[in-house]
mmCIF file of C-alpha atoms in Angstrom:
data_model
loop_
_atom_site.group_PDB
_atom_site.id
_atom_site.type_symbol
_atom_site.label_atom_id
_atom_site.label_comp_id
_atom_site.label_asym_id
_atom_site.label_seq_id
_atom_site.Cartn_x
_atom_site.Cartn_y
_atom_site.Cartn_z
ATOM 1 C CA MET A 1045 -95.985 43.944 62.416
ATOM 2 C CA ALA A 1046 -97.961 39.775 62.399
ATOM 3 C CA ILE A 1047 -99.566 39.740 59.049
ATOM 4 C CA ILE A 1048 -103.782 39.517 58.536
ATOM 5 C CA THR A 1049 -104.977 35.457 59.187
ATOM 6 C CA ASN A 1050 -105.134 33.942 55.484
ATOM 7 C CA ALA A 1051 -103.734 36.634 53.775
ATOM 8 C CA PHE A 1052 -103.438 35.096 49.923
ATOM 9 C CA ASP A 1053 -100.592 36.703 49.158
ATOM 10 C CA THR A 1054 -97.854 36.974 46.190
ATOM 11 C CA TYR A 1055 -95.736 33.584 47.898
ATOM 12 C CA GLU A 1056 -98.588 32.264 47.156
ATOM 13 C CA ALA A 1057 -99.767 33.305 43.709
ATOM 14 C CA THR A 1058 -99.265 31.032 41.151
ATOM 15 C CA SER A 1059 -101.205 32.831 38.203
ATOM 16 C CA ASP A 1060 -99.775 36.127 38.384
ATOM 17 C CA ARG A 1061 -98.998 37.380 35.081
ATOM 18 C CA GLU A 1062 -95.192 38.347 35.037
ATOM 19 C CA SER A 1063 -93.173 42.310 34.886
ATOM 20 C CA LEU A 1064 -91.125 42.489 32.410
ATOM 21 C CA SER A 1065 -89.913 45.862 30.936
ATOM 22 C CA ASN A 1066 -90.033 46.422 27.483
ATOM 23 C CA VAL A 1067 -86.944 48.117 27.093
ATOM 24 C CA ILE A 1068 -83.146 46.110 26.676
ATOM 25 C CA TYR A 1069 -81.394 48.662 28.741
ATOM 26 C CA ASN A 1070 -77.118 48.320 27.148
ATOM 27 C CA ILE A 1071 -74.429 50.138 29.036
ATOM 28 C CA SER A 1072 -71.573 49.008 26.841
ATOM 29 C CA PRO A 1073 -69.992 51.836 24.652
ATOM 30 C CA MET A 1074 -70.658 52.833 21.935
ATOM 31 C CA GLU A 1075 -67.983 55.495 20.939
ATOM 32 C CA THR A 1076 -65.937 54.971 18.021
ATOM 33 C CA PRO A 1077 -63.489 57.927 17.347
ATOM 34 C CA LEU A 1078 -61.065 56.684 15.450
ATOM 35 C CA VAL A 1079 -63.512 55.307 12.909
ATOM 36 C CA SER A 1080 -66.172 57.986 13.004
ATOM 37 C CA MET A 1081 -63.977 61.465 12.458
ATOM 38 C CA GLY A 1082 -61.286 59.447 10.256
ATOM 39 C CA GLY A 1083 -62.204 59.329 5.998
ATOM 40 C CA LYS A 1084 -63.553 56.201 4.624
ATOM 41 C CA ARG A 1085 -62.936 55.196 1.708
ATOM 42 C CA SER A 1086 -63.284 51.313 -0.287
ATOM 43 C CA VAL A 1087 -60.714 49.428 -1.890
ATOM 44 C CA LYS A 1088 -60.732 46.479 -4.420
ATOM 45 C CA ASN A 1089 -58.029 44.439 -3.430
ATOM 46 C CA VAL A 1090 -56.487 42.688 0.092
ATOM 47 C CA GLN A 1091 -53.495 44.822 0.259
ATOM 48 C CA PHE A 1092 -54.123 48.746 -0.884
ATOM 49 C CA ASP A 1093 -51.458 51.475 -0.963
ATOM 50 C CA TRP A 1094 -50.748 55.638 -1.101
ATOM 51 C CA GLN A 1095 -48.454 57.879 -1.614
ATOM 52 C CA THR A 1096 -47.003 61.029 0.543
ATOM 53 C CA GLU A 1097 -44.766 62.844 -0.303
ATOM 54 C CA SER A 1098 -42.109 65.312 1.667
ATOM 55 C CA LEU A 1099 -41.199 68.850 1.117
ATOM 56 C CA PRO A 1100 -37.672 70.222 0.295
ATOM 57 C CA ALA A 1101 -36.365 71.418 2.602
ATOM 58 C CA ALA A 1102 -36.078 75.188 3.289
ATOM 59 C CA THR A 1103 -33.555 77.323 2.581
ATOM 60 C CA ALA A 1104 -32.479 81.007 2.740
ATOM 61 C CA THR A 1105 -29.845 80.992 0.123
ATOM 62 C CA GLY A 1106 -30.572 83.999 -2.812
ATOM 63 C CA VAL A 1107 -29.316 83.427 -6.327
ATOM 64 C CA LEU A 1108 -27.458 85.481 -8.319
ATOM 65 C CA GLU A 1109 -29.535 87.821 -11.472
ATOM 66 C CA GLY A 1110 -29.021 86.982 -14.233
ATOM 67 C CA GLY A 1111 -27.692 83.659 -13.157
ATOM 68 C CA GLU A 1112 -28.097 80.011 -14.417
ATOM 69 C CA ILE A 1113 -30.687 78.008 -12.514
ATOM 70 C CA SER A 1114 -29.257 74.500 -10.676
ATOM 71 C CA ARG A 1115 -31.114 71.942 -11.763
ATOM 72 C CA GLU A 1116 -33.034 70.450 -8.955
ATOM 73 C CA ALA A 1117 -33.626 67.320 -8.610
ATOM 74 C CA GLY A 1118 -37.535 66.404 -9.331
ATOM 75 C CA THR A 1119 -38.856 65.351 -5.504
ATOM 76 C CA ALA A 1120 -40.148 61.993 -5.625
ATOM 77 C CA THR A 1121 -43.120 59.918 -4.202
ATOM 78 C CA THR A 1122 -43.315 57.318 -1.104
ATOM 79 C CA ARG A 1123 -45.565 54.802 -1.242
ATOM 80 C CA ALA A 1124 -47.017 53.142 0.896
ATOM 81 C CA ALA A 1125 -48.962 50.064 1.966
ATOM 82 C CA ASN A 1126 -51.021 47.756 4.416
ATOM 83 C CA VAL A 1127 -53.096 45.449 4.508
ATOM 84 C CA CYS A 1128 -57.075 44.742 5.531
ATOM 85 C CA GLN A 1129 -58.527 41.940 7.632
ATOM 86 C CA ILE A 1130 -61.430 39.595 8.020
ATOM 87 C CA ASN A 1131 -63.389 40.340 11.466
ATOM 88 C CA THR A 1132 -66.425 38.595 12.158
ATOM 89 C CA ARG A 1133 -69.106 37.622 14.217
ATOM 90 C CA ASN A 1134 -72.212 35.669 14.313
ATOM 91 C CA ALA A 1135 -76.044 34.450 15.651
ATOM 92 C CA THR A 1136 -77.769 31.196 16.377
ATOM 93 C CA VAL A 1137 -81.200 31.160 16.806
ATOM 94 C CA THR A 1138 -83.600 27.918 16.663
ATOM 95 C CA GLY A 1139 -86.908 28.044 14.788
ATOM 96 C CA SER A 1140 -88.361 27.932 18.657
ATOM 97 C CA GLN A 1141 -87.277 30.983 20.038
ATOM 98 C CA GLN A 1142 -87.970 32.740 16.176
ATOM 99 C CA ALA A 1143 -91.742 32.276 16.363
ATOM 100 C CA SER A 1144 -91.707 33.657 19.777
ATOM 101 C CA ASP A 1145 -92.924 37.393 20.878
ATOM 102 C CA PRO A 1146 -90.028 37.954 23.607
ATOM 103 C CA ALA A 1147 -89.991 40.969 25.745
ATOM 104 C CA GLY A 1148 -88.339 44.379 24.136
ATOM 105 C CA LYS A 1149 -87.712 42.665 20.300
ATOM 106 C CA LYS A 1150 -89.866 42.329 17.247
ATOM 107 C CA SER A 1151 -87.303 39.383 16.240
ATOM 108 C CA GLU A 1152 -84.737 37.440 17.603
ATOM 109 C CA MET A 1153 -81.900 37.510 15.047
ATOM 110 C CA ALA A 1154 -82.801 41.340 14.399
ATOM 111 C CA HIS A 1155 -81.917 41.795 17.508
ATOM 112 C CA GLN A 1156 -79.230 39.495 18.117
ATOM 113 C CA MET A 1157 -77.815 40.746 14.731
ATOM 114 C CA SER A 1158 -78.036 44.247 15.815
ATOM 115 C CA VAL A 1159 -75.949 43.417 18.342
ATOM 116 C CA ILE A 1160 -72.914 42.101 16.556
ATOM 117 C CA GLY A 1161 -73.229 43.813 14.663
ATOM 118 C CA ARG A 1162 -72.183 46.669 17.235
ATOM 119 C CA ALA A 1163 -69.928 44.421 18.369
ATOM 120 C CA LEU A 1164 -68.084 44.149 15.653
ATOM 121 C CA LYS A 1165 -68.139 48.031 14.999
ATOM 122 C CA ARG A 1166 -65.636 48.391 18.798
ATOM 123 C CA ASP A 1167 -63.467 45.568 16.702
ATOM 124 C CA VAL A 1168 -62.874 47.515 14.314
ATOM 125 C CA GLU A 1169 -62.307 50.576 17.109
ATOM 126 C CA LYS A 1170 -59.936 48.529 18.555
ATOM 127 C CA THR A 1171 -57.814 46.539 15.687
ATOM 128 C CA ILE A 1172 -56.623 50.794 14.326
ATOM 129 C CA CYS A 1173 -56.024 51.839 17.311
ATOM 130 C CA GLY A 1174 -53.954 49.362 18.581
ATOM 131 C CA GLU A 1175 -50.428 48.223 18.414
ATOM 132 C CA GLN A 1176 -49.904 45.151 16.234
ATOM 133 C CA GLY A 1177 -47.644 45.028 12.774
ATOM 134 C CA ARG A 1178 -49.191 43.796 9.434
ATOM 135 C CA ASN A 1179 -49.415 40.226 8.871
ATOM 136 C CA ASN A 1180 -50.151 39.610 4.893
ATOM 137 C CA GLY A 1181 -51.637 36.154 6.176
ATOM 138 C CA ASN A 1182 -51.503 33.061 4.300
ATOM 139 C CA ALA A 1183 -54.001 29.986 3.455
ATOM 140 C CA THR A 1184 -53.380 29.064 7.492
ATOM 141 C CA THR A 1185 -52.670 32.276 8.712
ATOM 142 C CA VAL A 1186 -54.562 35.270 9.371
ATOM 143 C CA ARG A 1187 -53.882 38.973 8.102
ATOM 144 C CA ALA A 1188 -53.513 41.668 10.001
ATOM 145 C CA THR A 1189 -53.454 45.483 9.515
ATOM 146 C CA ARG A 1190 -51.312 47.179 10.678
ATOM 147 C CA GLY A 1191 -52.606 49.129 13.731
ATOM 148 C CA PHE A 1192 -51.764 53.726 14.400
ATOM 149 C CA GLU A 1193 -49.036 52.801 17.456
ATOM 150 C CA SER A 1194 -46.855 51.117 15.018
ATOM 151 C CA TRP A 1195 -47.549 52.823 12.131
ATOM 152 C CA ILE A 1196 -45.806 56.284 14.878
ATOM 153 C CA THR A 1197 -42.468 56.838 14.178
ATOM 154 C CA THR A 1198 -42.060 60.537 14.146
ATOM 155 C CA ASN A 1199 -43.533 62.172 16.800
ATOM 156 C CA ASP A 1200 -43.374 60.428 19.462
ATOM 157 C CA SER A 1201 -43.013 59.827 23.169
ATOM 158 C CA ARG A 1202 -41.886 57.198 24.375
ATOM 159 C CA GLY A 1203 -41.111 55.399 27.850
ATOM 160 C CA SER A 1204 -37.496 54.574 28.822
ATOM 161 C CA GLY A 1205 -36.876 50.888 27.062
ATOM 162 C CA GLY A 1206 -39.327 52.021 24.291
ATOM 163 C CA ALA A 1207 -38.891 51.861 21.239
ATOM 164 C CA ASP A 1208 -40.718 52.580 17.038
ATOM 165 C CA ALA A 1209 -42.049 49.904 16.078
ATOM 166 C CA ALA A 1210 -39.025 48.146 13.825
ATOM 167 C CA ASN A 1211 -40.540 47.105 10.303
ATOM 168 C CA GLU A 1212 -44.198 47.875 8.599
ATOM 169 C CA SER A 1213 -44.164 43.709 10.227
ATOM 170 C CA SER A 1214 -43.796 44.435 13.917
ATOM 171 C CA ALA A 1215 -45.443 46.262 17.186
ATOM 172 C CA PRO A 1216 -43.519 49.250 19.045
ATOM 173 C CA THR A 1217 -42.299 47.954 22.225
ATOM 174 C CA ASP A 1218 -43.419 49.019 24.748
ATOM 175 C CA GLY A 1219 -41.080 51.297 27.927
ATOM 176 C CA THR A 1220 -41.195 51.638 30.990
ATOM 177 C CA GLN A 1221 -44.358 53.948 32.346
ATOM 178 C CA ARG A 1222 -44.138 57.052 33.560
ATOM 179 C CA ALA A 1223 -47.275 59.667 34.650
ATOM 180 C CA PHE A 1224 -49.122 61.467 31.640
ATOM 181 C CA THR A 1225 -47.731 65.478 32.447
ATOM 182 C CA GLU A 1226 -48.020 68.490 30.774
ATOM 183 C CA THR A 1227 -44.810 69.167 29.882
ATOM 184 C CA ILE A 1228 -44.531 65.226 28.329
ATOM 185 C CA LEU A 1229 -47.724 66.609 25.717
ATOM 186 C CA LYS A 1230 -46.050 70.202 24.641
ATOM 187 C CA ASP A 1231 -42.571 67.856 23.214
ATOM 188 C CA VAL A 1232 -44.624 66.372 21.457
ATOM 189 C CA LEU A 1233 -46.605 68.413 20.128
ATOM 190 C CA SER A 1234 -43.459 71.417 19.497
ATOM 191 C CA THR A 1235 -42.102 67.780 17.907
ATOM 192 C CA CYS A 1236 -44.990 67.863 15.392
ATOM 193 C CA PHE A 1237 -45.072 71.446 14.753
ATOM 194 C CA THR A 1238 -41.553 71.410 13.798
ATOM 195 C CA ASN A 1239 -42.277 68.623 12.018
ATOM 196 C CA GLY A 1240 -45.309 69.953 9.770
ATOM 197 C CA ALA A 1241 -48.022 68.444 12.230
ATOM 198 C CA TYR A 1242 -51.525 69.824 13.115
ATOM 199 C CA PRO A 1243 -52.881 67.228 15.075
ATOM 200 C CA SER A 1244 -56.780 68.335 16.363
ATOM 201 C CA VAL A 1245 -57.463 65.222 18.492
ATOM 202 C CA MET A 1246 -55.651 63.267 20.466
ATOM 203 C CA ILE A 1247 -57.391 60.491 21.833
ATOM 204 C CA VAL A 1248 -57.289 58.742 25.433
ATOM 205 C CA GLY A 1249 -58.056 56.484 28.631
ATOM 206 C CA ALA A 1250 -60.188 57.382 31.479
ATOM 207 C CA TYR A 1251 -56.931 57.328 33.504
ATOM 208 C CA ASN A 1252 -55.175 59.684 31.662
ATOM 209 C CA LYS A 1253 -58.391 62.044 30.578
ATOM 210 C CA GLN A 1254 -58.597 63.095 33.982
ATOM 211 C CA LYS A 1255 -54.762 63.607 33.968
ATOM 212 C CA VAL A 1256 -54.779 66.309 31.576
ATOM 213 C CA SER A 1257 -58.071 67.951 33.594
ATOM 214 C CA THR A 1258 -54.931 68.168 36.066
ATOM 215 C CA PHE A 1259 -52.816 70.014 33.258
ATOM 216 C CA ALA A 1260 -52.367 73.783 34.358
ATOM 217 C CA GLY A 1261 -55.217 76.063 33.876
ATOM 218 C CA ARG A 1262 -57.581 73.369 35.044
ATOM 219 C CA ALA A 1263 -55.299 73.295 38.449
ATOM 220 C CA THR A 1264 -58.730 74.551 40.613
ATOM 221 C CA ALA A 1265 -61.759 73.556 39.881
ATOM 222 C CA THR A 1266 -64.175 76.194 40.427
ATOM 223 C CA GLN A 1267 -67.070 77.765 38.823
ATOM 224 C CA ALA A 1268 -67.419 81.313 40.863
ATOM 225 C CA VAL A 1269 -70.703 83.317 38.272
ATOM 226 C CA ALA A 1270 -72.318 82.747 35.703
ATOM 227 C CA LEU A 1271 -71.305 81.958 32.250
ATOM 228 C CA GLU A 1272 -73.255 81.693 28.786
ATOM 229 C CA GLY A 1273 -74.958 77.759 29.013
ATOM 230 C CA ILE A 1274 -73.318 76.756 32.393
ATOM 231 C CA PRO A 1275 -74.708 77.542 35.178
ATOM 232 C CA ALA A 1276 -72.849 79.117 38.631
ATOM 233 C CA ASP A 1277 -73.620 76.255 40.217
ATOM 234 C CA HIS A 1278 -71.336 73.657 38.416
ATOM 235 C CA VAL A 1279 -68.065 72.945 39.100
ATOM 236 C CA GLN A 1280 -65.846 72.947 36.013
ATOM 237 C CA ALA A 1281 -63.146 70.342 36.429
ATOM 238 C CA ALA A 1282 -62.532 69.093 33.300
ATOM 239 C CA VAL A 1283 -60.708 69.744 29.987
ATOM 240 C CA SER A 1284 -62.788 68.866 26.975
ATOM 241 C CA VAL A 1285 -60.430 71.289 24.482
ATOM 242 C CA TYR A 1286 -56.738 71.480 25.000
ATOM 243 C CA THR A 1287 -55.548 74.871 23.881
ATOM 244 C CA SER A 1288 -51.512 74.507 23.104
ATOM 245 C CA ASP A 1289 -48.534 76.690 21.425
ATOM 246 C CA PHE A 1290 -49.686 75.041 18.428
ATOM 247 C CA GLY A 1291 -53.059 74.327 18.346
ATOM 248 C CA ASP A 1292 -56.019 73.888 20.136
ATOM 249 C CA ILE A 1293 -56.673 69.603 20.904
ATOM 250 C CA LYS A 1294 -60.113 67.763 21.456
ATOM 251 C CA ILE A 1295 -58.990 65.689 24.061
ATOM 252 C CA VAL A 1296 -61.818 63.086 23.372
ATOM 253 C CA PRO A 1297 -61.649 59.813 25.942
ATOM 254 C CA SER A 1298 -62.144 55.968 24.773
ATOM 255 C CA ILE A 1299 -61.850 52.406 25.676
ATOM 256 C CA PHE A 1300 -60.995 50.587 23.124
ATOM 257 C CA ASN A 1301 -57.446 52.209 22.689
ATOM 258 C CA ARG A 1302 -54.174 51.230 24.681
ATOM 259 C CA ALA A 1303 -55.029 53.044 28.114
ATOM 260 C CA ARG A 1304 -51.539 53.832 27.927
ATOM 261 C CA SER A 1305 -50.874 55.305 24.805
ATOM 262 C CA ALA A 1306 -52.329 58.629 23.444
ATOM 263 C CA LEU A 1307 -52.989 59.271 20.434
ATOM 264 C CA LEU A 1308 -52.349 62.320 18.640
ATOM 265 C CA VAL A 1309 -54.440 61.865 15.788
ATOM 266 C CA ASP A 1310 -55.039 64.486 12.542
ATOM 267 C CA PRO A 1311 -58.163 63.572 11.083
ATOM 268 C CA GLU A 1312 -57.341 64.562 7.640
ATOM 269 C CA TYR A 1313 -54.354 61.716 7.670
ATOM 270 C CA VAL A 1314 -55.610 58.793 8.571
ATOM 271 C CA GLY A 1315 -58.455 57.033 7.732
ATOM 272 C CA THR A 1316 -60.355 53.283 7.556
ATOM 273 C CA SER A 1317 -60.369 51.434 4.346
ATOM 274 C CA TYR A 1318 -63.036 48.480 3.415
ATOM 275 C CA LEU A 1319 -62.723 45.518 0.735
ATOM 276 C CA ARG A 1320 -66.346 44.888 2.238
ATOM 277 C CA SER A 1321 -68.286 46.816 4.351
ATOM 278 C CA PHE A 1322 -70.516 45.118 7.827
ATOM 279 C CA GLU A 1323 -71.783 42.128 4.075
ATOM 280 C CA THR A 1324 -74.223 39.977 6.322
ATOM 281 C CA GLN A 1325 -74.582 36.482 4.817
ATOM 282 C CA ASP A 1326 -76.645 33.686 6.042
ATOM 283 C CA LEU A 1327 -75.203 30.443 7.457
ATOM 284 C CA GLY A 1328 -76.000 27.457 6.065
ATOM 285 C CA ASN A 1329 -78.686 25.811 9.019
ATOM 286 C CA ILE A 1330 -77.808 22.475 10.196
ATOM 287 C CA GLY A 1331 -81.392 21.345 11.782
ATOM 288 C CA ASP A 1332 -84.244 23.792 13.285
ATOM 289 C CA ALA A 1333 -81.488 27.071 13.939
ATOM 290 C CA ILE A 1334 -80.914 30.197 11.670
ATOM 291 C CA THR A 1335 -77.352 31.286 11.846
ATOM 292 C CA LYS A 1336 -76.117 34.164 10.203
ATOM 293 C CA ALA A 1337 -72.912 36.029 10.584
ATOM 294 C CA ILE A 1338 -71.895 39.538 9.853
ATOM 295 C CA TYR A 1339 -68.272 40.391 7.996
ATOM 296 C CA VAL A 1340 -65.811 43.273 7.998
ATOM 297 C CA GLU A 1341 -63.013 43.360 5.937
ATOM 298 C CA PHE A 1342 -61.017 46.581 6.261
ATOM 299 C CA GLY A 1343 -57.838 48.193 7.588
ATOM 300 C CA LEU A 1344 -56.328 51.482 8.794
ATOM 301 C CA GLU A 1345 -55.418 54.013 5.757
ATOM 302 C CA MET A 1346 -52.503 55.523 7.608
ATOM 303 C CA LYS A 1347 -52.259 59.137 4.830
ATOM 304 C CA ASN A 1348 -49.300 60.451 6.439
ATOM 305 C CA GLU A 1349 -47.813 59.328 9.685
ATOM 306 C CA ALA A 1350 -45.287 61.980 9.828
ATOM 307 C CA ALA A 1351 -48.573 63.627 10.002
ATOM 308 C CA ASN A 1352 -50.173 62.171 13.159
ATOM 309 C CA GLY A 1353 -48.068 61.512 16.582
ATOM 310 C CA ILE A 1354 -48.425 59.649 20.796
ATOM 311 C CA VAL A 1355 -47.694 59.695 23.971
ATOM 312 C CA ALA A 1356 -47.066 56.060 24.868
ATOM 313 C CA ASP A 1357 -46.476 54.786 27.928
ATOM 314 C CA LEU A 1358 -48.153 56.144 29.857
ATOM 315 C CA THR A 1359 -49.187 55.209 34.255
ATOM 316 C CA THR A 1360 -53.391 53.758 33.861
ATOM 317 C CA SER A 1361 -53.644 54.036 37.677
ATOM 318 C CA ASP A 1362 -52.093 56.116 40.550
#
């Protein structure tokens, strides 16, 4: 089809106003489950400490009527500690850009601060979910808080060659990866129960979230009849809560823990401690630009590692 002769079109136009949406679309994941579900407290020192304890072993042995008490040793607590590490992000905006009127933003600097604030929260999540060991740091060495995976030694399942962290300064040794099965999960949950642990949340990566959805009881993804709140034309193929012999486990997908690890969490026994909680600082200007930074100084408080668990060394793809 030919165009009309001498019709003035958009290809020739030089004065058409731009059509720029006033909405900024951001799909970057923002869910930070471990930071959000765990407790939060302020601390007053770079190193922070807490105490744990265990009950004496159970006994079925009785005592004689009128017998003299055999004095037992007291139960001592165990002192645990971690350190706060510093993370920061910053933004610099020129004076000209700050004075301009950008679409979707009241202020360029305010928008950039919002972006780096959310990014910093993700950094905290990735750190406390991780495997790094504790490093107290010095004038030339960055402090590192001990991550979740480094703590867990009591309730764990690892692949061939995998090993617990040798000490508080070490990461666990990765083993041969294996497929996530219901049998592996049941074994760890049984170990948890035996040791007095009742984790209620399991944090997994995307691939192993789908693996959990194939466990027994969800092998057939159908919905034949309408249930309350679920129309009959909806197919149910996901597992959001796994009901085990030892209680319900909420399955939470995350991209910030290692995809090869499933973290079993009791929110009552894990938290984040802050020496400085998301503190904004104005940095000295250099030339015609404004720089602001956000700092956070934080550490993982593993209140009792035996209350939590891990299924490590899982495959992450077919």
